[in-house]
Amino acid sequence: MLQTARAREWNQSELAEAVGLDKTTMVSTMDELEQLGLAERRPAAHDRRARVIAVTAEGARTADRARRVVEETQAAVLAELDESQRRAFLDGLSQLVRTTLAEPAGCTPLRRRQPRA
C-alpha cells in the first residue's frame, strides 16, 4: 500500500479501492501506519477540507526495502526456470490477474448447524 500511495495524491477511499481494501480495513490500516510513522493524513493541496494520504520519509524507506525483498524473492523462485519459461510463466500469470483473478470470487456464507440439544 505504501508503494501505491507514493504514486500520486490519493484520498483514503481512492487508495482503498486501488489496493483492494474495504473502507473499514483502510481506516484501521491508516491508523496503524500513522502510529508507526510511515504515512499520514494531510490536507489536500487543492481542497484543504479534503484529506490525502502522504507517505513519510520512513514510509518511503520501508516501501523501498519491501520492494527489494519482493524482487529478491521473485528472482530466487524464478531462478529454477530458464528465460523463456520465466517469460511464459509471468505472461500467463499477468493475464490471469487481469482477467479471471481480477474480481473477488463469489462465495456463499457458511451455514453452521444448530447445536444439538
mmCIF file of C-alpha atoms in Angstrom:
data_model
loop_
_atom_site.group_PDB
_atom_site.id
_atom_site.type_symbol
_atom_site.label_atom_id
_atom_site.label_comp_id
_atom_site.label_asym_id
_atom_site.label_seq_id
_atom_site.Cartn_x
_atom_site.Cartn_y
_atom_site.Cartn_z
ATOM 1 C CA MET A 1 0.000 0.000 0.000
ATOM 2 C CA LEU A 2 2.836 2.406 0.761
ATOM 3 C CA GLN A 3 4.235 1.905 -2.731
ATOM 4 C CA THR A 4 0.856 2.667 -4.314
ATOM 5 C CA ALA A 5 0.341 5.686 -2.048
ATOM 6 C CA ARG A 6 3.615 7.158 -3.312
ATOM 7 C CA ALA A 7 2.399 7.197 -6.927
ATOM 8 C CA ARG A 8 0.136 10.229 -6.585
ATOM 9 C CA GLU A 9 -2.099 12.132 -4.200
ATOM 10 C CA TRP A 10 -4.931 9.808 -3.079
ATOM 11 C CA ASN A 11 -7.747 10.327 -0.653
ATOM 12 C CA GLN A 12 -8.385 7.436 1.681
ATOM 13 C CA SER A 13 -11.307 5.986 -0.337
ATOM 14 C CA GLU A 14 -9.367 6.128 -3.615
ATOM 15 C CA LEU A 15 -6.355 4.417 -2.102
ATOM 16 C CA ALA A 16 -8.538 1.734 -0.508
ATOM 17 C CA GLU A 17 -10.065 0.968 -3.896
ATOM 18 C CA ALA A 18 -6.668 0.995 -5.628
ATOM 19 C CA VAL A 19 -5.205 -1.603 -3.249
ATOM 20 C CA GLY A 20 -8.378 -3.651 -2.793
ATOM 21 C CA LEU A 21 -9.234 -2.843 0.816
ATOM 22 C CA ASP A 22 -12.682 -2.138 2.189
ATOM 23 C CA LYS A 23 -13.139 1.241 3.887
ATOM 24 C CA THR A 24 -13.146 -0.124 7.433
ATOM 25 C CA THR A 25 -9.911 -2.017 6.904
ATOM 26 C CA MET A 26 -8.384 1.053 5.269
ATOM 27 C CA VAL A 27 -9.173 3.236 8.279
ATOM 28 C CA SER A 28 -7.535 0.818 10.717
ATOM 29 C CA THR A 29 -4.591 0.294 8.348
ATOM 30 C CA MET A 30 -4.038 4.041 8.071
ATOM 31 C CA ASP A 31 -4.315 4.425 11.845
ATOM 32 C CA GLU A 32 -1.579 1.825 12.247
ATOM 33 C CA LEU A 33 0.627 3.356 9.515
ATOM 34 C CA GLU A 34 0.313 6.746 11.222
ATOM 35 C CA GLN A 35 1.214 5.265 14.616
ATOM 36 C CA LEU A 36 4.303 3.699 13.037
ATOM 37 C CA GLY A 37 5.267 6.994 11.391
ATOM 38 C CA LEU A 38 5.051 5.515 7.881
ATOM 39 C CA ALA A 39 2.174 7.611 6.483
ATOM 40 C CA GLU A 40 -0.059 10.471 7.495
ATOM 41 C CA ARG A 41 -3.312 12.100 6.550
ATOM 42 C CA ARG A 42 -2.769 15.672 5.330
ATOM 43 C CA PRO A 43 -4.984 18.424 3.938
ATOM 44 C CA ALA A 44 -5.174 18.200 0.139
ATOM 45 C CA ALA A 45 -3.426 20.961 -1.798
ATOM 46 C CA HIS A 46 -6.490 21.558 -3.988
ATOM 47 C CA ASP A 47 -9.060 21.483 -1.157
ATOM 48 C CA ARG A 48 -7.979 21.983 2.443
ATOM 49 C CA ARG A 49 -11.219 20.342 3.648
ATOM 50 C CA ALA A 50 -10.204 17.084 1.957
ATOM 51 C CA ARG A 51 -7.565 14.779 3.424
ATOM 52 C CA VAL A 52 -4.987 12.871 1.394
ATOM 53 C CA ILE A 53 -2.569 10.101 2.276
ATOM 54 C CA ALA A 54 1.077 11.105 2.382
ATOM 55 C CA VAL A 55 3.925 8.622 2.797
ATOM 56 C CA THR A 56 6.585 9.841 5.213
ATOM 57 C CA ALA A 57 10.312 9.567 4.569
ATOM 58 C CA GLU A 58 10.414 6.493 6.834
ATOM 59 C CA GLY A 59 7.436 5.054 4.940
ATOM 60 C CA ALA A 60 9.265 5.548 1.641
ATOM 61 C CA ARG A 61 12.353 3.763 3.011
ATOM 62 C CA THR A 62 10.133 0.925 4.255
ATOM 63 C CA ALA A 63 8.402 0.646 0.865
ATOM 64 C CA ASP A 64 11.801 0.552 -0.877
ATOM 65 C CA ARG A 65 13.021 -2.224 1.437
ATOM 66 C CA ALA A 66 9.816 -4.203 0.846
ATOM 67 C CA ARG A 67 10.161 -3.799 -2.930
ATOM 68 C CA ARG A 68 13.735 -5.140 -2.768
ATOM 69 C CA VAL A 69 12.608 -8.156 -0.716
ATOM 70 C CA VAL A 70 9.874 -8.900 -3.268
ATOM 71 C CA GLU A 71 12.319 -8.587 -6.167
ATOM 72 C CA GLU A 72 14.902 -10.823 -4.471
ATOM 73 C CA THR A 73 12.280 -13.428 -3.591
ATOM 74 C CA GLN A 74 10.875 -13.456 -7.113
ATOM 75 C CA ALA A 75 14.367 -13.785 -8.589
ATOM 76 C CA ALA A 76 15.198 -16.695 -6.274
ATOM 77 C CA VAL A 77 11.941 -18.530 -7.032
ATOM 78 C CA LEU A 78 12.095 -17.945 -10.788
ATOM 79 C CA ALA A 79 15.775 -18.908 -10.991
ATOM 80 C CA GLU A 80 14.643 -22.520 -11.484
ATOM 81 C CA LEU A 81 13.171 -21.554 -14.882
ATOM 82 C CA ASP A 82 15.120 -20.640 -17.994
ATOM 83 C CA GLU A 83 14.387 -17.251 -19.583
ATOM 84 C CA SER A 84 11.687 -18.482 -21.993
ATOM 85 C CA GLN A 85 9.912 -20.431 -19.222
ATOM 86 C CA ARG A 86 10.133 -17.451 -16.888
ATOM 87 C CA ARG A 87 8.635 -15.114 -19.518
ATOM 88 C CA ALA A 88 5.819 -17.568 -20.333
ATOM 89 C CA PHE A 89 5.003 -18.040 -16.650
ATOM 90 C CA LEU A 90 4.937 -14.298 -15.917
ATOM 91 C CA ASP A 91 2.903 -13.538 -19.051
ATOM 92 C CA GLY A 92 0.350 -16.207 -18.122
ATOM 93 C CA LEU A 93 0.152 -15.026 -14.533
ATOM 94 C CA SER A 94 -0.299 -11.414 -15.665
ATOM 95 C CA GLN A 95 -3.142 -12.465 -17.943
ATOM 96 C CA LEU A 96 -4.864 -14.313 -15.101
ATOM 97 C CA VAL A 97 -4.539 -11.314 -12.796
ATOM 98 C CA ARG A 98 -6.078 -9.035 -15.442
ATOM 99 C CA THR A 99 -8.952 -11.425 -16.196
ATOM 100 C CA THR A 100 -10.002 -14.415 -14.101
ATOM 101 C CA LEU A 101 -8.419 -13.210 -10.864
ATOM 102 C CA ALA A 102 -9.374 -9.546 -11.311
ATOM 103 C CA GLU A 103 -12.668 -9.928 -9.450
ATOM 104 C CA PRO A 104 -13.135 -11.437 -5.993
ATOM 105 C CA ALA A 105 -14.563 -14.933 -6.046
ATOM 106 C CA GLY A 106 -18.188 -15.126 -5.089
ATOM 107 C CA CYS A 107 -18.969 -17.370 -2.187
ATOM 108 C CA THR A 108 -21.950 -18.425 -0.184
ATOM 109 C CA PRO A 109 -21.808 -17.596 3.509
ATOM 110 C CA LEU A 110 -21.033 -20.569 5.669
ATOM 111 C CA ARG A 111 -24.100 -22.008 7.364
ATOM 112 C CA ARG A 112 -23.449 -23.653 10.676
ATOM 113 C CA ARG A 113 -25.519 -26.437 12.121
ATOM 114 C CA GLN A 114 -27.531 -25.650 15.169
ATOM 115 C CA PRO A 115 -26.075 -27.353 18.248
ATOM 116 C CA ARG A 116 -27.931 -30.472 19.308
ATOM 117 C CA ALA A 117 -29.999 -30.098 22.426
#
